[in-house]
mmCIF file of C-alpha atoms and ligand atoms in Angstrom:
data_model
loop_
_atom_site.group_PDB
_atom_site.id
_atom_site.type_symbol
_atom_site.label_atom_id
_atom_site.label_comp_id
_atom_site.label_asym_id
_atom_site.label_seq_id
_atom_site.Cartn_x
_atom_site.Cartn_y
_atom_site.Cartn_z
ATOM 1 C CA UNK A 237 152.214 153.833 128.568
ATOM 2 C CA UNK A 238 155.069 152.007 129.111
ATOM 3 C CA UNK A 239 153.694 149.664 131.648
ATOM 4 C CA UNK A 240 150.727 149.108 129.131
ATOM 5 C CA UNK A 241 152.351 148.072 126.676
ATOM 6 C CA UNK A 242 154.801 145.470 128.376
ATOM 7 C CA UNK A 243 150.986 144.103 129.362
ATOM 8 C CA UNK A 244 149.828 143.983 125.953
ATOM 9 C CA UNK A 245 153.590 142.042 124.993
ATOM 10 C CA UNK A 246 152.582 139.701 128.052
ATOM 11 C CA UNK A 247 149.522 138.651 127.354
ATOM 12 C CA UNK A 248 150.250 138.632 123.401
ATOM 13 C CA UNK A 249 153.374 136.023 124.909
ATOM 14 C CA UNK A 250 150.290 134.269 126.884
ATOM 15 C CA UNK A 251 148.380 133.973 124.082
ATOM 16 C CA UNK A 252 151.193 132.432 121.986
ATOM 17 C CA UNK A 253 152.273 130.352 124.497
ATOM 18 C CA UNK A 254 148.796 128.870 124.660
ATOM 19 C CA UNK A 255 148.626 128.322 121.131
ATOM 20 C CA UNK A 256 151.431 126.659 120.942
ATOM 21 C CA UNK A 257 150.745 124.411 124.086
ATOM 22 C CA UNK A 258 147.678 123.822 122.193
ATOM 23 C CA UNK A 259 149.286 122.658 119.041
ATOM 24 C CA UNK A 260 151.478 120.679 120.636
ATOM 25 C CA UNK A 261 148.545 118.236 122.589
ATOM 26 C CA UNK A 262 146.693 117.878 118.605
ATOM 27 C CA UNK A 263 150.025 117.006 117.578
ATOM 28 C CA UNK A 264 150.443 114.574 120.484
ATOM 29 C CA UNK A 265 146.967 113.353 119.668
ATOM 30 C CA UNK A 266 146.800 112.949 115.820
ATOM 31 C CA UNK A 267 150.526 111.524 114.828
ATOM 32 C CA UNK A 268 150.616 108.181 116.644
ATOM 33 C CA UNK A 269 152.367 106.909 114.453
ATOM 34 C CA UNK A 270 155.564 109.969 116.027
ATOM 35 C CA UNK A 271 157.095 107.381 118.677
ATOM 36 C CA UNK A 272 159.930 110.312 119.242
ATOM 37 C CA UNK A 273 161.142 109.774 123.136
ATOM 38 C CA UNK A 274 159.871 112.938 124.593
ATOM 39 C CA UNK A 275 156.015 112.766 123.119
ATOM 40 C CA UNK A 276 155.259 109.654 123.965
ATOM 41 C CA UNK A 277 155.937 109.321 126.863
ATOM 42 C CA UNK A 278 152.389 108.289 128.532
ATOM 43 C CA UNK A 279 151.973 105.791 126.235
ATOM 44 C CA UNK A 280 152.000 102.088 126.801
ATOM 45 C CA UNK A 281 155.338 100.297 126.181
ATOM 46 C CA UNK A 282 155.402 97.403 124.252
ATOM 47 C CA UNK A 283 159.165 95.257 123.413
ATOM 48 C CA UNK A 284 159.592 93.431 119.976
ATOM 49 C CA UNK A 285 161.889 91.323 120.701
ATOM 50 C CA UNK A 286 163.815 89.384 117.075
ATOM 51 C CA UNK A 287 165.576 86.729 116.538
ATOM 52 C CA UNK A 288 168.600 87.332 114.374
ATOM 53 C CA UNK A 289 168.902 89.005 110.792
ATOM 54 C CA UNK A 290 170.296 86.172 109.079
ATOM 55 C CA UNK A 291 169.064 83.470 108.956
ATOM 56 C CA UNK A 292 165.978 84.877 106.995
ATOM 57 C CA UNK A 293 165.778 88.555 105.725
ATOM 58 C CA UNK A 294 162.004 89.000 106.796
ATOM 59 C CA UNK A 295 162.664 89.656 110.243
ATOM 60 C CA UNK A 296 164.536 93.129 109.654
ATOM 61 C CA UNK A 297 163.113 94.067 106.050
ATOM 62 C CA UNK A 298 159.163 93.145 106.690
ATOM 63 C CA UNK A 299 159.310 91.949 110.218
ATOM 64 C CA UNK A 300 160.742 95.034 111.797
ATOM 65 C CA UNK A 301 158.899 98.105 109.973
ATOM 66 C CA UNK A 302 155.536 96.398 109.145
ATOM 67 C CA UNK A 303 155.122 95.705 113.769
ATOM 68 C CA UNK A 304 156.499 99.305 113.852
ATOM 69 C CA UNK A 305 153.795 100.686 111.838
ATOM 70 C CA UNK A 306 150.741 98.637 113.537
ATOM 71 C CA UNK A 307 152.164 99.498 117.193
ATOM 72 C CA UNK A 308 153.088 102.814 116.798
ATOM 73 C CA UNK A 309 149.741 103.363 114.881
ATOM 74 C CA UNK A 310 147.788 101.317 117.992
ATOM 75 C CA UNK A 311 148.798 104.467 120.212
ATOM 76 C CA UNK A 312 151.520 102.180 122.089
ATOM 77 C CA UNK A 313 155.154 103.225 122.181
ATOM 78 C CA UNK A 314 157.062 100.434 120.199
ATOM 79 C CA UNK A 315 160.858 99.203 120.909
ATOM 80 C CA UNK A 316 162.339 97.045 118.416
ATOM 81 C CA UNK A 317 165.276 95.009 119.498
ATOM 82 C CA UNK A 318 167.138 91.770 117.338
ATOM 83 C CA UNK A 319 169.251 89.404 119.321
ATOM 84 C CA UNK A 320 171.605 88.518 116.644
ATOM 85 C CA UNK A 321 171.194 84.948 117.309
ATOM 86 C CA UNK A 322 172.470 85.149 120.596
ATOM 87 C CA UNK A 323 170.803 84.150 123.279
ATOM 88 C CA UNK A 324 172.238 86.163 125.961
ATOM 89 C CA UNK A 325 171.471 89.040 124.777
ATOM 90 C CA UNK A 326 167.740 88.077 123.761
ATOM 91 C CA UNK A 327 167.283 87.458 127.433
ATOM 92 C CA UNK A 328 169.047 91.292 127.460
ATOM 93 C CA UNK A 329 167.081 92.780 125.727
ATOM 94 C CA UNK A 330 163.476 91.237 127.472
ATOM 95 C CA UNK A 331 164.963 92.878 130.937
ATOM 96 C CA UNK A 332 165.785 95.810 129.600
ATOM 97 C CA UNK A 333 162.436 96.217 128.021
ATOM 98 C CA UNK A 334 161.182 95.231 131.464
ATOM 99 C CA UNK A 335 163.335 97.465 133.118
ATOM 100 C CA UNK A 336 161.903 100.611 130.501
ATOM 101 C CA UNK A 337 158.190 99.778 131.366
ATOM 102 C CA UNK A 338 157.343 97.443 128.852
ATOM 103 C CA UNK A 339 153.619 96.300 129.344
ATOM 104 C CA UNK A 340 153.966 93.615 126.646
ATOM 105 C CA UNK A 341 157.060 91.401 124.950
ATOM 106 C CA UNK A 342 156.703 89.994 121.582
ATOM 107 C CA UNK A 343 158.894 87.354 121.278
ATOM 108 C CA UNK A 344 160.664 85.782 118.748
ATOM 109 C CA UNK A 345 162.368 82.836 120.477
ATOM 110 C CA UNK A 346 165.990 81.336 119.606
ATOM 111 C CA UNK A 347 164.520 78.042 121.147
ATOM 112 C CA UNK A 348 162.237 77.086 123.595
ATOM 113 C CA UNK A 349 164.461 76.876 127.050
ATOM 114 C CA UNK A 350 165.393 80.545 126.335
ATOM 115 C CA UNK A 351 162.327 81.839 125.368
ATOM 116 C CA UNK A 352 160.771 80.001 128.474
ATOM 117 C CA UNK A 353 163.148 81.758 131.016
ATOM 118 C CA UNK A 354 161.795 85.273 129.440
ATOM 119 C CA UNK A 355 158.391 84.400 129.690
ATOM 120 C CA UNK A 356 158.613 83.291 133.111
ATOM 121 C CA UNK A 357 160.750 86.448 134.032
ATOM 122 C CA UNK A 358 158.513 88.923 132.181
ATOM 123 C CA UNK A 359 155.120 86.635 134.225
ATOM 124 C CA UNK A 360 156.686 87.591 138.274
ATOM 125 C CA UNK A 361 156.488 90.685 136.737
ATOM 126 C CA UNK A 362 153.512 91.442 135.074
ATOM 127 C CA UNK A 363 154.621 91.362 131.865
ATOM 128 C CA UNK A 364 152.190 90.023 129.363
ATOM 129 C CA UNK A 365 154.161 87.595 127.031
ATOM 130 C CA UNK A 366 152.607 87.159 122.806
ATOM 131 C CA UNK A 367 154.514 84.662 121.305
ATOM 132 C CA UNK A 368 154.819 86.132 117.400
ATOM 133 C CA UNK A 369 155.852 83.083 114.875
ATOM 134 C CA UNK A 370 157.463 80.546 117.341
ATOM 135 C CA UNK A 371 156.180 78.774 119.594
ATOM 136 C CA UNK A 372 157.474 78.637 122.901
ATOM 137 C CA UNK A 373 157.694 75.299 124.383
ATOM 138 C CA UNK A 374 156.324 73.497 128.026
ATOM 139 C CA UNK A 375 156.099 77.314 129.782
ATOM 140 C CA UNK A 376 152.809 78.138 131.292
ATOM 141 C CA UNK A 377 154.178 81.610 130.780
ATOM 142 C CA UNK A 378 153.447 82.594 127.507
ATOM 143 C CA UNK A 379 149.452 84.719 127.376
ATOM 144 C CA UNK A 380 149.066 84.359 123.033
ATOM 145 C CA UNK A 381 150.291 82.792 120.076
ATOM 146 C CA UNK A 382 150.637 84.245 116.527
ATOM 147 C CA UNK A 383 151.785 82.419 113.706
ATOM 148 C CA UNK A 384 151.144 80.737 110.692
ATOM 149 C CA UNK A 385 149.465 77.066 110.005
ATOM 150 C CA UNK A 386 152.786 76.212 109.063
ATOM 151 C CA UNK A 387 152.451 72.002 109.015
ATOM 152 C CA UNK A 388 150.302 74.092 106.401
ATOM 153 C CA UNK A 389 153.836 75.409 105.297
ATOM 154 C CA UNK A 390 155.335 72.159 105.143
ATOM 155 C CA UNK A 391 152.827 70.408 103.259
ATOM 156 C CA UNK A 392 152.830 73.218 100.839
ATOM 157 C CA UNK A 393 156.097 73.243 100.671
ATOM 158 C CA UNK A 394 156.001 68.426 99.926
ATOM 159 C CA UNK A 395 153.702 69.188 97.259
ATOM 160 C CA UNK A 396 155.468 71.488 95.280
ATOM 161 C CA UNK A 397 158.127 69.140 95.283
ATOM 162 C CA UNK A 398 155.758 66.473 93.997
ATOM 163 C CA UNK A 399 154.289 68.746 91.201
ATOM 164 C CA UNK A 400 157.918 70.065 90.282
ATOM 165 C CA UNK A 401 159.012 66.921 89.753
ATOM 166 C CA UNK A 402 156.454 65.385 87.700
ATOM 167 C CA UNK A 403 156.303 61.719 86.570
ATOM 168 C CA UNK A 404 160.589 61.213 87.962
ATOM 169 C CA UNK A 405 160.111 57.797 89.087
ATOM 170 C CA UNK A 406 162.785 56.797 91.572
ATOM 171 C CA UNK A 407 163.227 61.217 91.952
ATOM 172 C CA UNK A 408 166.043 61.203 94.441
ATOM 173 C CA UNK A 409 165.713 63.543 97.521
ATOM 174 C CA UNK A 410 167.779 65.615 99.848
ATOM 175 C CA UNK A 411 165.947 67.344 102.652
ATOM 176 C CA UNK A 412 167.326 70.599 104.278
ATOM 177 C CA UNK A 413 165.419 71.247 107.309
ATOM 178 C CA UNK A 414 165.513 74.817 109.615
ATOM 179 C CA UNK A 415 166.588 74.852 112.918
ATOM 180 C CA UNK A 416 166.278 71.318 115.718
ATOM 181 C CA UNK A 417 165.264 74.096 117.908
ATOM 182 C CA UNK A 418 162.581 75.911 116.212
ATOM 183 C CA UNK A 419 159.130 74.347 117.098
ATOM 184 C CA UNK A 420 158.370 75.663 113.607
ATOM 185 C CA UNK A 421 160.910 74.148 111.885
ATOM 186 C CA UNK A 422 159.714 70.660 113.250
ATOM 187 C CA UNK A 423 155.533 71.648 111.946
ATOM 188 C CA UNK A 424 157.005 72.054 108.067
ATOM 189 C CA UNK A 425 159.354 68.841 108.488
ATOM 190 C CA UNK A 426 155.618 67.733 109.697
ATOM 191 C CA UNK A 427 154.099 68.822 107.040
ATOM 192 C CA UNK A 428 156.265 67.974 103.622
ATOM 193 C CA UNK A 429 157.087 64.637 105.963
ATOM 194 C CA UNK A 430 153.953 63.413 105.368
ATOM 195 C CA UNK A 431 153.457 63.969 101.726
ATOM 196 C CA UNK A 432 156.650 62.485 100.694
ATOM 197 C CA UNK A 433 156.418 59.338 103.579
ATOM 198 C CA UNK A 434 154.214 57.956 101.355
ATOM 199 C CA UNK A 435 156.612 58.660 97.942
ATOM 200 C CA UNK A 436 159.537 56.618 99.605
ATOM 201 C CA UNK A 437 156.951 54.164 100.816
ATOM 202 C CA UNK A 438 155.975 53.322 97.398
ATOM 203 C CA UNK A 439 159.001 53.833 95.569
ATOM 204 C CA UNK A 440 157.971 57.029 93.227
ATOM 205 C CA UNK A 441 161.026 59.049 95.512
ATOM 206 C CA UNK A 442 164.318 57.770 97.612
ATOM 207 C CA UNK A 443 165.233 60.190 100.400
ATOM 208 C CA UNK A 444 169.169 60.173 100.138
ATOM 209 C CA UNK A 445 169.480 62.431 102.509
ATOM 210 C CA UNK A 446 168.159 64.248 106.092
ATOM 211 C CA UNK A 447 169.586 66.826 107.563
ATOM 212 C CA UNK A 448 168.796 69.700 110.297
ATOM 213 C CA UNK A 449 170.665 73.114 109.517
ATOM 214 C CA UNK A 450 171.501 74.011 112.886
ATOM 215 C CA UNK A 451 170.400 78.484 114.196
ATOM 216 C CA UNK A 452 169.192 78.325 110.289
ATOM 217 C CA UNK A 453 172.364 79.249 109.473
ATOM 218 C CA UNK A 454 172.308 79.705 105.434
ATOM 219 C CA UNK A 455 176.482 79.201 105.433
ATOM 220 C CA UNK A 456 176.553 75.800 107.486
ATOM 221 C CA UNK A 457 173.408 75.104 104.954
ATOM 222 C CA UNK A 458 175.536 75.777 101.415
ATOM 223 C CA UNK A 459 178.700 72.846 103.444
ATOM 224 C CA UNK A 460 175.918 70.624 104.560
ATOM 225 C CA UNK A 461 174.287 70.750 100.984
ATOM 226 C CA UNK A 462 177.975 70.460 99.296
ATOM 227 C CA UNK A 463 178.377 67.184 101.627
ATOM 228 C CA UNK A 464 175.223 65.631 100.606
ATOM 229 C CA UNK A 465 176.490 66.197 97.004
ATOM 230 C CA UNK A 466 179.426 64.474 97.541
ATOM 231 C CA UNK A 467 178.391 61.276 99.308
ATOM 232 C CA UNK A 468 175.939 61.008 96.231
ATOM 233 C CA UNK A 469 177.988 61.378 93.503
ATOM 234 C CA UNK A 470 175.428 64.834 92.823
ATOM 235 C CA UNK A 471 172.398 62.237 92.144
ATOM 236 C CA UNK A 472 170.076 64.254 93.683
ATOM 237 C CA UNK A 473 167.329 65.009 91.924
ATOM 238 C CA UNK A 474 165.343 67.079 93.807
ATOM 239 C CA UNK A 475 165.982 69.208 97.592
ATOM 240 C CA UNK A 476 163.136 70.105 99.989
ATOM 241 C CA UNK A 477 165.046 72.342 101.566
ATOM 242 C CA UNK A 478 162.797 74.735 104.635
ATOM 243 C CA UNK A 479 162.998 78.432 103.428
ATOM 244 C CA UNK A 480 164.410 80.456 100.515
ATOM 245 C CA UNK A 481 168.117 80.993 102.396
ATOM 246 C CA UNK A 482 168.672 77.337 102.694
ATOM 247 C CA UNK A 483 167.325 76.277 99.482
ATOM 248 C CA UNK A 484 169.667 79.409 97.884
ATOM 249 C CA UNK A 485 172.127 77.654 99.642
ATOM 250 C CA UNK A 486 171.486 74.104 97.746
ATOM 251 C CA UNK A 487 171.562 76.043 94.367
ATOM 252 C CA UNK A 488 174.713 78.333 95.119
ATOM 253 C CA UNK A 489 175.906 74.479 95.487
ATOM 254 C CA UNK A 490 175.059 73.037 92.811
ATOM 255 C CA UNK A 491 176.306 75.814 89.988
ATOM 256 C CA UNK A 492 179.423 75.941 92.329
ATOM 257 C CA UNK A 493 179.401 72.045 90.630
ATOM 258 C CA UNK A 494 178.293 73.662 87.774
ATOM 259 C CA UNK A 495 175.376 70.973 87.860
ATOM 260 C CA UNK A 496 171.615 71.175 85.490
ATOM 261 C CA UNK A 497 168.818 73.105 87.820
ATOM 262 C CA UNK A 498 166.666 70.441 89.584
ATOM 263 C CA UNK A 499 163.714 71.481 92.239
ATOM 264 C CA UNK A 500 164.449 73.427 95.311
ATOM 265 C CA UNK A 501 162.076 74.472 97.150
ATOM 266 C CA UNK A 502 161.965 77.375 99.732
ATOM 267 C CA UNK A 503 159.948 79.770 102.232
ATOM 268 C CA UNK A 504 159.475 83.374 102.946
ATOM 269 C CA UNK A 505 159.121 84.283 98.903
ATOM 270 C CA UNK A 506 161.891 86.646 99.396
ATOM 271 C CA UNK A 507 163.205 89.105 96.534
ATOM 272 C CA UNK A 508 166.413 86.095 96.653
ATOM 273 C CA UNK A 509 163.853 83.241 96.285
ATOM 274 C CA UNK A 510 161.373 84.851 94.197
ATOM 275 C CA UNK A 511 164.331 85.787 91.523
ATOM 276 C CA UNK A 512 165.613 82.327 92.290
ATOM 277 C CA UNK A 513 161.891 80.956 90.972
ATOM 278 C CA UNK A 514 161.936 84.091 87.972
ATOM 279 C CA UNK A 515 165.619 82.268 86.711
ATOM 280 C CA UNK A 516 164.415 78.794 86.983
ATOM 281 C CA UNK A 517 166.871 77.613 89.720
ATOM 282 C CA UNK A 518 164.363 77.187 92.137
ATOM 283 C CA UNK A 519 160.475 75.668 92.043
ATOM 284 C CA UNK A 520 158.323 77.114 94.741
ATOM 285 C CA UNK A 521 158.525 79.439 97.794
ATOM 286 C CA UNK A 522 155.931 79.926 100.422
ATOM 287 C CA UNK A 523 154.374 83.159 100.904
ATOM 288 C CA UNK A 524 152.448 84.115 104.705
ATOM 289 C CA UNK A 525 151.336 87.522 104.675
ATOM 290 C CA UNK A 526 153.114 88.546 107.301
ATOM 291 C CA UNK A 527 151.340 92.096 107.600
ATOM 292 C CA UNK A 528 148.555 89.733 108.652
ATOM 293 C CA UNK A 529 151.042 88.465 110.987
ATOM 294 C CA UNK A 530 152.020 91.670 112.282
ATOM 295 C CA UNK A 531 148.640 93.145 112.798
ATOM 296 C CA UNK A 532 146.885 90.143 114.811
ATOM 297 C CA UNK A 533 150.095 90.558 116.633
ATOM 298 C CA UNK A 534 150.269 94.711 117.303
ATOM 299 C CA UNK A 535 146.454 94.151 118.282
ATOM 300 C CA UNK A 536 146.993 91.515 120.430
ATOM 301 C CA UNK A 537 149.668 93.905 122.271
ATOM 302 C CA UNK A 538 147.732 97.134 121.926
ATOM 303 C CA UNK A 539 145.144 95.570 124.370
ATOM 304 C CA UNK A 540 146.983 94.112 126.353
ATOM 305 C CA UNK A 541 149.413 97.087 126.997
ATOM 306 C CA UNK A 542 146.462 99.003 127.217
ATOM 307 C CA UNK A 543 145.037 96.581 130.199
ATOM 308 C CA UNK A 544 142.244 95.237 128.228
ATOM 309 C CA UNK A 545 140.593 91.884 127.657
ATOM 310 C CA UNK A 546 141.193 91.632 123.639
ATOM 311 C CA UNK A 547 138.772 91.053 121.752
ATOM 312 C CA UNK A 548 140.047 87.811 118.474
ATOM 313 C CA UNK A 549 139.064 84.733 117.808
ATOM 314 C CA UNK A 550 142.298 82.312 118.841
ATOM 315 C CA UNK A 551 142.658 79.133 118.642
ATOM 316 C CA UNK A 552 143.813 76.924 121.639
ATOM 317 C CA UNK A 553 147.400 75.555 120.878
ATOM 318 C CA UNK A 554 149.109 72.871 123.156
ATOM 319 C CA UNK A 555 152.865 74.124 123.873
ATOM 320 C CA UNK A 556 153.064 70.718 126.463
ATOM 321 C CA UNK A 557 152.096 72.618 129.290
ATOM 322 C CA UNK A 558 149.207 75.219 128.416
ATOM 323 C CA UNK A 559 146.877 75.954 125.795
ATOM 324 C CA UNK A 560 148.684 79.111 124.386
ATOM 325 C CA UNK A 561 145.092 81.102 123.010
ATOM 326 C CA UNK A 562 146.592 81.537 119.355
ATOM 327 C CA UNK A 563 145.660 83.191 115.287
ATOM 328 C CA UNK A 564 146.985 81.418 112.810
ATOM 329 C CA UNK A 565 147.386 82.607 109.422
ATOM 330 C CA UNK A 566 147.323 80.866 106.400
ATOM 331 C CA UNK A 567 150.216 80.598 103.786
ATOM 332 C CA UNK A 568 149.874 80.247 100.369
ATOM 333 C CA UNK A 569 152.661 78.125 97.468
ATOM 334 C CA UNK A 570 154.233 80.439 94.723
ATOM 335 C CA UNK A 571 155.311 78.841 91.950
ATOM 336 C CA UNK A 572 156.532 80.533 88.497
ATOM 337 C CA UNK A 573 152.177 81.162 87.344
ATOM 338 C CA UNK A 574 151.486 82.602 89.800
ATOM 339 C CA UNK A 575 154.471 84.916 90.953
ATOM 340 C CA UNK A 576 152.719 88.180 89.947
ATOM 341 C CA UNK A 577 149.283 87.547 92.080
ATOM 342 C CA UNK A 578 150.847 89.190 95.105
ATOM 343 C CA UNK A 579 152.322 92.162 93.567
ATOM 344 C CA UNK A 580 151.460 95.416 95.751
ATOM 345 C CA UNK A 581 151.216 93.813 98.899
ATOM 346 C CA UNK A 582 153.617 95.710 101.436
ATOM 347 C CA UNK A 583 154.932 92.185 102.497
ATOM 348 C CA UNK A 584 155.814 90.974 99.114
ATOM 349 C CA UNK A 585 158.895 91.965 96.950
ATOM 350 C CA UNK A 586 158.033 94.589 94.105
ATOM 351 C CA UNK A 587 157.965 93.624 90.400
ATOM 352 C CA UNK A 588 160.534 96.179 89.726
ATOM 353 C CA UNK A 589 163.346 94.912 92.203
ATOM 354 C CA UNK A 590 162.480 91.200 90.844
ATOM 355 C CA UNK A 591 162.444 92.271 87.521
ATOM 356 C CA UNK A 592 165.422 94.445 87.727
ATOM 357 C CA UNK A 593 168.918 94.020 86.110
ATOM 358 C CA UNK A 594 169.862 90.354 84.877
ATOM 359 C CA UNK A 595 167.235 88.939 85.683
ATOM 360 C CA UNK A 596 164.493 90.994 83.329
ATOM 361 C CA UNK A 597 165.003 88.917 80.608
ATOM 362 C CA UNK A 598 163.706 85.666 82.657
ATOM 363 C CA UNK A 599 161.082 87.966 83.667
ATOM 364 C CA UNK A 600 159.785 88.867 80.225
ATOM 365 C CA UNK A 601 159.620 85.163 79.026
ATOM 366 C CA UNK A 602 157.218 84.621 82.645
ATOM 367 C CA UNK A 603 155.086 88.139 81.031
ATOM 368 C CA UNK A 604 155.934 89.271 84.235
HETATM 369 C C1 BGC B 864 159.764 81.034 109.980
HETATM 370 C C2 BGC B 864 160.805 81.784 109.089
HETATM 371 C C3 BGC B 864 162.136 81.566 108.570
HETATM 372 C C4 BGC B 864 162.967 81.427 109.530
HETATM 373 C C5 BGC B 864 164.308 81.165 109.384
HETATM 374 C C6 BGC B 864 160.872 80.473 111.311
HETATM 375 O O1 BGC B 864 160.386 80.083 112.342
HETATM 376 O O2 BGC B 864 158.743 81.272 109.976
HETATM 377 O O3 BGC B 864 159.772 82.538 108.227
HETATM 378 O O4 BGC B 864 162.544 81.564 107.387
HETATM 379 O O5 BGC B 864 161.827 80.742 110.799
HETATM 380 O O6 BGC B 864 164.707 82.328 110.519
#
């Protein structure tokens, strides 16, 4: 009798154990978004190396969550680290990722030299490298490049400044360029200079200053722009600032000197940038739909990590050594007239955040 009971108990325990196991299996299959260490052991690994959190808020607030989601949805195990502007940290993060078994590295380089070293090391160990947002020059070790048409970003900024200045003949322009070590900064500048140079040549505009901001450092941008104001006796009528952070530095310097608002450009459609537009301190920003960029990069990474050949359309971009198969998304300009056009997109600030607190009154004036 008691023997039979214990047999039943054993059988019941076995059934329970089997159903628990089955449930676990189900769970694993259906919740590919669960990256929690234990369950994801057999998923291919992808590492994302972000550059810093200060040169633009985009990296931590937009790129990180969107990449995390897209990679996990694709069924890979994603690890995202941020080098906080330190090249040797990024190098170590790359090595660590390879040691941990990453099959693909999504790299936002801090400059082409350090990026090329990371890519070469990865290649030597059979790890694929996708340049994310910033192209690494002069290496044969990058497999793909995913970004925006960055010359077009610059053209939108240049045209935006022209539109905001209207007919102001002889307008005095200061250019605050991005980091000289970022290939994107070169492309942005090529873009806006293609619009501004003819204006300088015709005398419509006068270039009063033109400086690069090391590492896109917003603090350094403030100092540089203060010096520009000092040198020009405050006679600046428009600022071509290469992103919202640099634009905000110029705006802060103007405010400190109690100078009137002038057209200032930007990029990234950050919360601060859009609020500056609503308040009339900034004339435009460039919105880059980062969701598309993250999805395209994640799609490539997932295929490569699974050992498949990606089936996306690419364009060849010359990095000085080879033609890198590339996916380039399209940027758009945002001014006070079309701020509301992108509400609801996951990579764009919400109306609630933009119009919070002191900005509410100006939102009302714009009908937001
Ligand atoms: C990116 C910009 C960003 C800047 C500073 C560039 O490479 O394309 O979106 O504002 O870096 O981080």
